[in-house]
mmCIF file of C-alpha atoms and ligand atoms in Angstrom:
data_model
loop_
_atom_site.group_PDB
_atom_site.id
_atom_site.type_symbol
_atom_site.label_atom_id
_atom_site.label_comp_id
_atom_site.label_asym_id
_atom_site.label_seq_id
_atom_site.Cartn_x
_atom_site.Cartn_y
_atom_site.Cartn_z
ATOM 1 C CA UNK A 1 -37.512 -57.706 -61.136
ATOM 2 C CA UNK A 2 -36.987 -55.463 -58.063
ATOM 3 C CA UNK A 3 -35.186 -52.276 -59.549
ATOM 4 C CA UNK A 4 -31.342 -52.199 -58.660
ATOM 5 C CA UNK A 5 -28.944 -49.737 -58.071
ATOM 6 C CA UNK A 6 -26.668 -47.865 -60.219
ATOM 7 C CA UNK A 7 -23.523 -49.445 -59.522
ATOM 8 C CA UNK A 8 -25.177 -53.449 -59.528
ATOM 9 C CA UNK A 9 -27.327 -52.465 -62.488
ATOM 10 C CA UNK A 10 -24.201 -52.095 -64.407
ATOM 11 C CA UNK A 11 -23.879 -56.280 -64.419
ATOM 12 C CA UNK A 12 -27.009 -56.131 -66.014
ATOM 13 C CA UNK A 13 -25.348 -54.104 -68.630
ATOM 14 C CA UNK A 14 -22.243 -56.226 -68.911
ATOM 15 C CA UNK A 15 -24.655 -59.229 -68.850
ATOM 16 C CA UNK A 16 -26.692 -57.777 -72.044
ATOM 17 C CA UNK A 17 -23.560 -57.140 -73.829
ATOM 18 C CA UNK A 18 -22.264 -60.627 -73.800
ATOM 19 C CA UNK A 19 -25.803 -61.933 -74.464
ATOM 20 C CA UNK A 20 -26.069 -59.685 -77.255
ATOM 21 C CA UNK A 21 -22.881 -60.877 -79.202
ATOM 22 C CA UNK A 22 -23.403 -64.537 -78.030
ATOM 23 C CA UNK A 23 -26.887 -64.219 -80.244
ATOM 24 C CA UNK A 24 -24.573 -63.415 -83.528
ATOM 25 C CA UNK A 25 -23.837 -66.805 -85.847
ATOM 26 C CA UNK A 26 -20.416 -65.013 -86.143
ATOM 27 C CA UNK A 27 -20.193 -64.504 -82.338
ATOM 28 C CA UNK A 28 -16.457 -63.771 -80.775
ATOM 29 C CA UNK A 29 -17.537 -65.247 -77.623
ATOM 30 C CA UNK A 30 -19.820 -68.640 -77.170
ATOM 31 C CA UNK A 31 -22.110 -67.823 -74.227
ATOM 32 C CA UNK A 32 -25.565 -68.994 -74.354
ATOM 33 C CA UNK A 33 -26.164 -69.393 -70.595
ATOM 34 C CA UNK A 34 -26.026 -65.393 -70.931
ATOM 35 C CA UNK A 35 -28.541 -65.274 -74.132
ATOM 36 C CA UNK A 36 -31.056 -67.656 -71.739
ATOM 37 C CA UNK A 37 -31.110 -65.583 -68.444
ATOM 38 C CA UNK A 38 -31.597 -62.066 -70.749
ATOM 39 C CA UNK A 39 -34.536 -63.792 -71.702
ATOM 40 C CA UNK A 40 -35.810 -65.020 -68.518
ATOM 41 C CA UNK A 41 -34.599 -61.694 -66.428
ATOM 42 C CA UNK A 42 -37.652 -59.347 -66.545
ATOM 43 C CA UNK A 43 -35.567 -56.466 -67.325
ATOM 44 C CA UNK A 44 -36.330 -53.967 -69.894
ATOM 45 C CA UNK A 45 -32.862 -54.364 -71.701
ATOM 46 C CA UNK A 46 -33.427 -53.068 -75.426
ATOM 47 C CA UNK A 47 -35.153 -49.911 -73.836
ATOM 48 C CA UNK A 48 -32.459 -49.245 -72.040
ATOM 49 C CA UNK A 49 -29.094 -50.131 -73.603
ATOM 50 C CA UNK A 50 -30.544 -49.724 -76.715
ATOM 51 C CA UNK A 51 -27.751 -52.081 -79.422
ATOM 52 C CA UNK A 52 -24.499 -51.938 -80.451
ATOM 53 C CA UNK A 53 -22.817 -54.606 -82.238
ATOM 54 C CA UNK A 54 -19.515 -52.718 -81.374
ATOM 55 C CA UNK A 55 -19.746 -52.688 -77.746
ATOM 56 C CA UNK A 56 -21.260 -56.071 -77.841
ATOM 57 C CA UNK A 57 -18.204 -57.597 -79.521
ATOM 58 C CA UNK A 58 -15.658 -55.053 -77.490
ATOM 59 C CA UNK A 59 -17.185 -56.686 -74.686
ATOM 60 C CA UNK A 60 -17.050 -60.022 -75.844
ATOM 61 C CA UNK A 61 -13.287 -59.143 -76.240
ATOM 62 C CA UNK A 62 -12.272 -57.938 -72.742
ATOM 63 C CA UNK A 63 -14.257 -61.444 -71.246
ATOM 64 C CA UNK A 64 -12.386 -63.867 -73.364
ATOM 65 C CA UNK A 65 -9.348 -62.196 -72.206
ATOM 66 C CA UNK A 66 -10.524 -63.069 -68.996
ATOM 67 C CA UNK A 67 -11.915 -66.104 -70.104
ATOM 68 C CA UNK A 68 -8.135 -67.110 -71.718
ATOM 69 C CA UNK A 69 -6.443 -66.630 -67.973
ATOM 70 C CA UNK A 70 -8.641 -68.257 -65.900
ATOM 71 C CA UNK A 71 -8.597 -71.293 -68.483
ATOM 72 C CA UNK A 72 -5.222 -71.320 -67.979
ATOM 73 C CA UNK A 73 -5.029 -71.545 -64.161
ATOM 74 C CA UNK A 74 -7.416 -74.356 -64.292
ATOM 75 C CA UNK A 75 -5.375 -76.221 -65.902
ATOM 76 C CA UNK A 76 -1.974 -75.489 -63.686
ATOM 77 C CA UNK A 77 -4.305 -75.979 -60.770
ATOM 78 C CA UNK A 78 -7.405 -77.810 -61.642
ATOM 79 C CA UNK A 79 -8.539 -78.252 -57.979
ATOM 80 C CA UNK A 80 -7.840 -74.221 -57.489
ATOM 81 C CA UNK A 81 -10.361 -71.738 -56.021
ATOM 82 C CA UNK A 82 -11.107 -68.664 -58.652
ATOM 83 C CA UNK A 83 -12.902 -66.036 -56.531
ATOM 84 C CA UNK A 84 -14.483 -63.536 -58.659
ATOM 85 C CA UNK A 85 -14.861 -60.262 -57.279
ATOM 86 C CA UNK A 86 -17.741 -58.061 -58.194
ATOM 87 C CA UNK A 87 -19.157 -60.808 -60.176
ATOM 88 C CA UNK A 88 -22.634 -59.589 -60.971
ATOM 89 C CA UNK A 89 -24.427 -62.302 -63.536
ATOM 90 C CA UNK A 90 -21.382 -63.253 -64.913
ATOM 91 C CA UNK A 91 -21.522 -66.576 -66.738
ATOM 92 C CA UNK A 92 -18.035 -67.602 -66.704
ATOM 93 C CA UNK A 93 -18.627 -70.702 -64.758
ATOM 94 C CA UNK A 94 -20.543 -72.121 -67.770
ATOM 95 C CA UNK A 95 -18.147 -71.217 -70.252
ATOM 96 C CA UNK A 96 -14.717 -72.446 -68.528
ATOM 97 C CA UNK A 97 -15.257 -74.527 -65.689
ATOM 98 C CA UNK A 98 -13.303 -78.003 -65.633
ATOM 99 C CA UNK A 99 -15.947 -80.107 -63.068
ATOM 100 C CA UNK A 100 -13.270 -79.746 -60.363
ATOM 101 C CA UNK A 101 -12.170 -75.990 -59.377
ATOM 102 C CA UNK A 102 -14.196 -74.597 -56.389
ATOM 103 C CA UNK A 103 -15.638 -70.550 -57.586
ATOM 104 C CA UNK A 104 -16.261 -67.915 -55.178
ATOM 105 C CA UNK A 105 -18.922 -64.948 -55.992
ATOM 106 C CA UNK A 106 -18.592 -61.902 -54.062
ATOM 107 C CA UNK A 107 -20.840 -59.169 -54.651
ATOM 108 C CA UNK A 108 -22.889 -56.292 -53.178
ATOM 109 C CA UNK A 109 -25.599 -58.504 -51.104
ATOM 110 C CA UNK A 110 -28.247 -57.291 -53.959
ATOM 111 C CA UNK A 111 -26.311 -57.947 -56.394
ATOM 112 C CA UNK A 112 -25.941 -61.351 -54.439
ATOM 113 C CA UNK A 113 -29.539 -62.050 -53.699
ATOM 114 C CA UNK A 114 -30.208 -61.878 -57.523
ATOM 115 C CA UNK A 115 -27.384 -63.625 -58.752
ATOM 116 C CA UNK A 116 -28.679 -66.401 -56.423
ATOM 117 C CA UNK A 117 -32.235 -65.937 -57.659
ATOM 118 C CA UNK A 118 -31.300 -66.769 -61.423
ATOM 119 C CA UNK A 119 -28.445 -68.985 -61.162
ATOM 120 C CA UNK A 120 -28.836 -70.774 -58.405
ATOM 121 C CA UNK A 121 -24.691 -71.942 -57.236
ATOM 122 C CA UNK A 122 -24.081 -75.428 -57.647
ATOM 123 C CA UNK A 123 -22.065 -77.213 -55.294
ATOM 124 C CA UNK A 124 -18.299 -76.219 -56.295
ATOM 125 C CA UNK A 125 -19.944 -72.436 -56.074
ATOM 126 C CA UNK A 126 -20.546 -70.253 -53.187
ATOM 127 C CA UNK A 127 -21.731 -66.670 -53.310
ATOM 128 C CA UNK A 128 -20.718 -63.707 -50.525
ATOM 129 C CA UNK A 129 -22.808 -60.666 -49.985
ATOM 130 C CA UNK A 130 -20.035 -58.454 -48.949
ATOM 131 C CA UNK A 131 -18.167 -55.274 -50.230
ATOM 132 C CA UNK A 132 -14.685 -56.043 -52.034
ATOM 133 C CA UNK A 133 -12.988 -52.982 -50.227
ATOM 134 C CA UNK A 134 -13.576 -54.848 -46.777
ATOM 135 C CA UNK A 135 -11.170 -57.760 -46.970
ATOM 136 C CA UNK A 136 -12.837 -59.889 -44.822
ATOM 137 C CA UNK A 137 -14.381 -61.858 -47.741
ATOM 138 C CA UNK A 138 -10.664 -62.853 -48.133
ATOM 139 C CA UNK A 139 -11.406 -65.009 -44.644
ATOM 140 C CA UNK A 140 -13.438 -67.285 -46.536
ATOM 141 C CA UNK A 141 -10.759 -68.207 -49.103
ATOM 142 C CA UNK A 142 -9.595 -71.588 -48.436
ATOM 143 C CA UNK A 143 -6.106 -71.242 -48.790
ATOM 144 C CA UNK A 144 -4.898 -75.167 -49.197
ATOM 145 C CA UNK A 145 -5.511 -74.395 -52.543
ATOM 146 C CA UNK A 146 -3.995 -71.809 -55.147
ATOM 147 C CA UNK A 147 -6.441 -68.658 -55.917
ATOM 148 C CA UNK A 148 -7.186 -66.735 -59.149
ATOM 149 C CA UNK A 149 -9.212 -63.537 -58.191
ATOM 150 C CA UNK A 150 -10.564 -61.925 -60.623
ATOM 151 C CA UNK A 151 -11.919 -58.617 -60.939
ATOM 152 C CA UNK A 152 -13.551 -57.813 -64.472
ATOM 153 C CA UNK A 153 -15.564 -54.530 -64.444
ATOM 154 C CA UNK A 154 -15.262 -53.880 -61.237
ATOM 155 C CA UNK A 155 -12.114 -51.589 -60.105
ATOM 156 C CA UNK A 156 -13.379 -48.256 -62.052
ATOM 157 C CA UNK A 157 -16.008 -48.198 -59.731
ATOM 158 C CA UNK A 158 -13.642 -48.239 -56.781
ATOM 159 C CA UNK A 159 -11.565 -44.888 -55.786
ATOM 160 C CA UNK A 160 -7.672 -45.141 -56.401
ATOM 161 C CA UNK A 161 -6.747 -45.967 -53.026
ATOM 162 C CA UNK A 162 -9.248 -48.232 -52.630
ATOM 163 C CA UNK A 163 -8.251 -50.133 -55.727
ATOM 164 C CA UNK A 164 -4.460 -49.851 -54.504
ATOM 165 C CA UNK A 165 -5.267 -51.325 -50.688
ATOM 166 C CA UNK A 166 -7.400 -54.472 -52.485
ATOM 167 C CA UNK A 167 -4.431 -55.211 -54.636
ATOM 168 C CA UNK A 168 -1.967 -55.521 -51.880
ATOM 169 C CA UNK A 169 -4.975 -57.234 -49.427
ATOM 170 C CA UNK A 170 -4.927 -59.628 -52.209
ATOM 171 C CA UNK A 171 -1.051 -60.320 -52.958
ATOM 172 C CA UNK A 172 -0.583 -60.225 -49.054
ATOM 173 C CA UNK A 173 -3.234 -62.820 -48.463
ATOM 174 C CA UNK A 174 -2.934 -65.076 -51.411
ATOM 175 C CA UNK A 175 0.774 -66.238 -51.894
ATOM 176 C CA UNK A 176 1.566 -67.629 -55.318
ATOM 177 C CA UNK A 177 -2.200 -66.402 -56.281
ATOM 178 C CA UNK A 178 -2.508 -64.415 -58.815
ATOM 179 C CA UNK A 179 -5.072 -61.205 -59.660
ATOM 180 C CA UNK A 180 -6.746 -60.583 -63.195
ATOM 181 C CA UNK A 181 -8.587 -57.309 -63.442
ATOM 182 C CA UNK A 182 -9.168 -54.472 -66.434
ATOM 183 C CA UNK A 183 -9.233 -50.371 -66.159
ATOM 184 C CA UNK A 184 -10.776 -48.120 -68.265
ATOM 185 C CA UNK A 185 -8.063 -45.360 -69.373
ATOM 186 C CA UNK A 186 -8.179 -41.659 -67.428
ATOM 187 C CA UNK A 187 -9.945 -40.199 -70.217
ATOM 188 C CA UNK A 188 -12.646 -42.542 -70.271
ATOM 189 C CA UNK A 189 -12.619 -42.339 -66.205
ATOM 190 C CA UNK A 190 -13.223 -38.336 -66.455
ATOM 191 C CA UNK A 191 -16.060 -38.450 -69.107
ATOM 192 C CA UNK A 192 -17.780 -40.985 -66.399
ATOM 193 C CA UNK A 193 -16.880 -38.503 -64.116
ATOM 194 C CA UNK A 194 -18.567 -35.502 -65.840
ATOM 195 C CA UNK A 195 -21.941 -37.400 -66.176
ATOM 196 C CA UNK A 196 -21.140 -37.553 -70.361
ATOM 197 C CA UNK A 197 -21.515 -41.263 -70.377
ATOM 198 C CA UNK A 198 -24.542 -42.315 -71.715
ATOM 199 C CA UNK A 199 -25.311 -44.945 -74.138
ATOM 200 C CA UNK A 200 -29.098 -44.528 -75.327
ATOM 201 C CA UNK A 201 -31.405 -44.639 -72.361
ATOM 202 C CA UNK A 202 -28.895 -45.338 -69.639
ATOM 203 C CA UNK A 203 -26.222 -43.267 -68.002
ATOM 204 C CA UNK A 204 -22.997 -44.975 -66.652
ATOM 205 C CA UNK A 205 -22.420 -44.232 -63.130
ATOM 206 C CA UNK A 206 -19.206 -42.512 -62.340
ATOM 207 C CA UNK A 207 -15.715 -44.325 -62.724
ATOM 208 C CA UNK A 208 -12.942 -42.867 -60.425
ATOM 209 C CA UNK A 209 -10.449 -45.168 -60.741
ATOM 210 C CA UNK A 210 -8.608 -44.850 -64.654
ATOM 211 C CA UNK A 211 -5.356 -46.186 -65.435
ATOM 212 C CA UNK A 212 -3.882 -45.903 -69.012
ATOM 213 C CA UNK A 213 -2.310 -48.917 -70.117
ATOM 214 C CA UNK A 214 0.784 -47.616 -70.256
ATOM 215 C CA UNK A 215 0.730 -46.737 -66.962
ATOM 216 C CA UNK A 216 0.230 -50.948 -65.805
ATOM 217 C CA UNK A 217 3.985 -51.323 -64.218
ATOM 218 C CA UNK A 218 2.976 -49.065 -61.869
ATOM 219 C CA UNK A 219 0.268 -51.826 -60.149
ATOM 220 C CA UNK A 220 2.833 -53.614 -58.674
ATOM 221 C CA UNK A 221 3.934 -50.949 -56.321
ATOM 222 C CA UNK A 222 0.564 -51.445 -54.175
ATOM 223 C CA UNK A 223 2.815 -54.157 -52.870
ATOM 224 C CA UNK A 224 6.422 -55.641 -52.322
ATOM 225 C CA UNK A 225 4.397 -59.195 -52.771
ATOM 226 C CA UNK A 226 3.228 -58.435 -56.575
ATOM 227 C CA UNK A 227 6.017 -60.258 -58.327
ATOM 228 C CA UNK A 228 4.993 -59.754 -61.615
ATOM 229 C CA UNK A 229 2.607 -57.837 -63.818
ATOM 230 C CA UNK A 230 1.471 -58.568 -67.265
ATOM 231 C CA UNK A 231 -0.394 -57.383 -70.082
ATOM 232 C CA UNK A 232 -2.963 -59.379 -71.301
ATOM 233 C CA UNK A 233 -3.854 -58.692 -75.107
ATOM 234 C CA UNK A 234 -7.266 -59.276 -76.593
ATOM 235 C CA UNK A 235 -7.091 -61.680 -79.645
ATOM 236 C CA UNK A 236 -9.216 -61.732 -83.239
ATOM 237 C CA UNK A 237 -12.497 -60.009 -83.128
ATOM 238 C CA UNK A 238 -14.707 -59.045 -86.552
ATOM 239 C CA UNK A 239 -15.119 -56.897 -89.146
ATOM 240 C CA UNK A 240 -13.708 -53.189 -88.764
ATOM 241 C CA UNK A 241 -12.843 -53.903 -84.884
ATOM 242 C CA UNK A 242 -10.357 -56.930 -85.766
ATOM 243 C CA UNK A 243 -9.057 -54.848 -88.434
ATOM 244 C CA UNK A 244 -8.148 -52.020 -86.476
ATOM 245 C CA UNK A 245 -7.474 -53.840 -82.763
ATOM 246 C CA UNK A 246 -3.678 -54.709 -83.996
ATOM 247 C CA UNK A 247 -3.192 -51.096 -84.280
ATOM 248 C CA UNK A 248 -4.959 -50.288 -80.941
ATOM 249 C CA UNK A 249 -2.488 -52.470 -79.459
ATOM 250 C CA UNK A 250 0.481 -50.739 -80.746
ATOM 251 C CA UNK A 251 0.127 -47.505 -82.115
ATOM 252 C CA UNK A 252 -0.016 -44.077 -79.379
ATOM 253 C CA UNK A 253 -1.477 -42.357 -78.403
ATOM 254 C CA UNK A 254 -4.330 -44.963 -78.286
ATOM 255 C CA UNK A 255 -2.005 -48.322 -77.545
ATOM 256 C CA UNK A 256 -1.235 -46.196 -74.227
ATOM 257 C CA UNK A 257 -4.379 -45.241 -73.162
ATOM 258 C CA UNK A 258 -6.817 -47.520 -74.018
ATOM 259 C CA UNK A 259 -8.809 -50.320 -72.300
ATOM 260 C CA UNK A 260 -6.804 -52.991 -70.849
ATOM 261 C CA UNK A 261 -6.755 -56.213 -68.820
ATOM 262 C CA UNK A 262 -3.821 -57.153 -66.980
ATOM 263 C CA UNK A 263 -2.524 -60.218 -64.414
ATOM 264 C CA UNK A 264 -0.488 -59.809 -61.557
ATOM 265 C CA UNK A 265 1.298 -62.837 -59.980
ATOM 266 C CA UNK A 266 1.913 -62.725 -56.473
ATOM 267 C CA UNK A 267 4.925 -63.975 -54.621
ATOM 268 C CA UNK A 268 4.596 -67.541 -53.251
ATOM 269 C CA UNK A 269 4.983 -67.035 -49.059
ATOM 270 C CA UNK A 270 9.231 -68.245 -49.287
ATOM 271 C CA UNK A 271 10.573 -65.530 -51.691
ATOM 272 C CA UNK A 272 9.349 -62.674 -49.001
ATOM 273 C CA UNK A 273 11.553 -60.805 -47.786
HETATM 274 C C1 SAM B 301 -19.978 -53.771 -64.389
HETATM 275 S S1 SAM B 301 -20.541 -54.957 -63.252
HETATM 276 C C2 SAM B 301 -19.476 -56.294 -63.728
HETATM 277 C C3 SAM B 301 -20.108 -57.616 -63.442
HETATM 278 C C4 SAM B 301 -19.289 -58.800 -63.981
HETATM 279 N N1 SAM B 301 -17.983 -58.872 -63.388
HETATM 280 C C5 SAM B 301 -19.192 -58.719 -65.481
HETATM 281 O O1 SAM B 301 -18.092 -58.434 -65.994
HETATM 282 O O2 SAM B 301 -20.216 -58.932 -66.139
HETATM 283 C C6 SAM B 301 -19.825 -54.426 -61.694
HETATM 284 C C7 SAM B 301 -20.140 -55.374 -60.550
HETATM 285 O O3 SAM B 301 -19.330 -54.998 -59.425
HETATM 286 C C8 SAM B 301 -20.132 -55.016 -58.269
HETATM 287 N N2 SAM B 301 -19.532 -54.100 -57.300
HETATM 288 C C9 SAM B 301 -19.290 -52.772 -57.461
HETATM 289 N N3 SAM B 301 -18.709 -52.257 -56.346
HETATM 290 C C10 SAM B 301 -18.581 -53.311 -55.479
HETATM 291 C C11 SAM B 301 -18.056 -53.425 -54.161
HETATM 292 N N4 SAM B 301 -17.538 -52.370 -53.525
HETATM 293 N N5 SAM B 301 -18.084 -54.641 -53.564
HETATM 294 C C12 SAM B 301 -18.611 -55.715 -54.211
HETATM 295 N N6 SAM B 301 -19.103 -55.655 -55.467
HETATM 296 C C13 SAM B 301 -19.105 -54.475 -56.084
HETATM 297 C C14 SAM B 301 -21.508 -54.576 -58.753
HETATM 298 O O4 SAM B 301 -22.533 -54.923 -57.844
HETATM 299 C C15 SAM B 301 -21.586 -55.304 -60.078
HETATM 300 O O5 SAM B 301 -22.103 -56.603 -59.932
#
């Protein structure tokens, strides 16, 4: 495989993760389209992300969450288009697609070229080479039909205002849409940013965009079209990590400023002022 760079080598990260819990018999997540392309992707992966059940499954966690809400939209609005920003060699198509929706790919064009390369889009699937921050991918969005964006792993890498400007380009553009996306908390954001991030052989490029969890209201001031913002929680999970994720989730400082997936609902086009 041609070698990537930092930022689109990170999907090859996310990708190993998933594959790497999907391989478990006690697996949070069922994803085996992501076990088969880690084996057919000539890609070092072991050597460089060396193993960690833990991340694996924390992984797992954050994409069912994702997983859960786009699952959900699909069945309000089976025919719907779910454009998934930043999309790398996500497999989410093979775990939740309903033989209907219509899924949109957009991605840095190398990213793009080898997303296309190893799983070739089917026919309700298109792929963009474009950068997110640039809302003219949004052009390509049919809009006759409702839109779930998503944006899983992607906003850290993004600066503030740039993450700020795609919200509202997104709530402007998509009335009645709705945006799922996650953030890493501030403290995780400045370890990124002081080159301390490194998981065996590979060192995470920089995050600049944090956002502690208790900190999520303030999304939906990018825009007076966000009507709504929510939290979304991640479920079960194994051994010491779904003993201890209840707490997470509710006791500071960490239930303020950890990890965290959220959905914004925009305002359908009539309730604008
Ligand atoms: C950590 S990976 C996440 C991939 C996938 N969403 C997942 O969860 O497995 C980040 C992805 O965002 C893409 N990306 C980063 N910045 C981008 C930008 N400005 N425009 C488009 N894609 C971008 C990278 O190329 C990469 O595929």
């Amino acid at each position: 495989m041609e070698e990537l760079s930092a930022i689109p080598e990170t999907a090859l990260w996310t990708l190993y993760q998933r594959a790497s819990e999907a391989r478990r018999p006690d697996a949070t997540l069922f994803d085996p389209k992501a076990v088969e392309l880690v084996d057919r992707i000539d890609y070092p992966f072991a050597d460089r992300f060396g193993t960690s059940g833990t991340l694996a499954q924390l992984q797992a966690l954050r994409v069912a969450c994702f997983d859960r809400e786009v699952a959900d939209f699909l069945v309000r609005e089976p025919r719907g288009t779910v454009v998934c920003l930043g999309e790398g060699l996500e497999t989410q198509y093979w775990r939740v697609d309903n033989g209907r929706a219509r899924w949109l790919t957009v991605d840095l064009p190398e990213m793009v070229a080898l997303r296309e390369q190893v799983l070739p889009p089917g026919p309700r699937q298109r792929c963009l080479a474009a950068d997110v921050t640039e809302l003219g991918w949004a052009d390509e969005v049919d809009r006759s039909r409702r839109v779930m964006v998503t944006a899983q792993g992607l906003l850290m890498y993004l600066r503030p205002a740039q993450v700020r400007a795609l919200i509202a380009g997104c709530a402007e553009r998509f009335p009645g849409g709705s945006l799922v996306l996650d953030a890493v908390p501030r403290w995780f954001s400045r370890l990124t940013l002081s080159g301390r991030m490194r998981t065996h052989a590979y060192q995470s490029p920089p995050m600049p965009w944090g956002m502690d969890a208790g900190e999520r209201d303030r999304l939906g001031t990018a825009s007076t079209a966000v009507a709504a913002v929510r939290d979304v929680r991640p479920i079960g999970g194994r051994g010491l990590v779904g003993a201890l994720l209840p707490l997470a989730l509710t006791v500071p400082p960490l239930a303020t400023r950890r990890p965290s997936v959220a959905v914004l609902d925009f305002a359908e086009r009539s309730e604008r002022s």
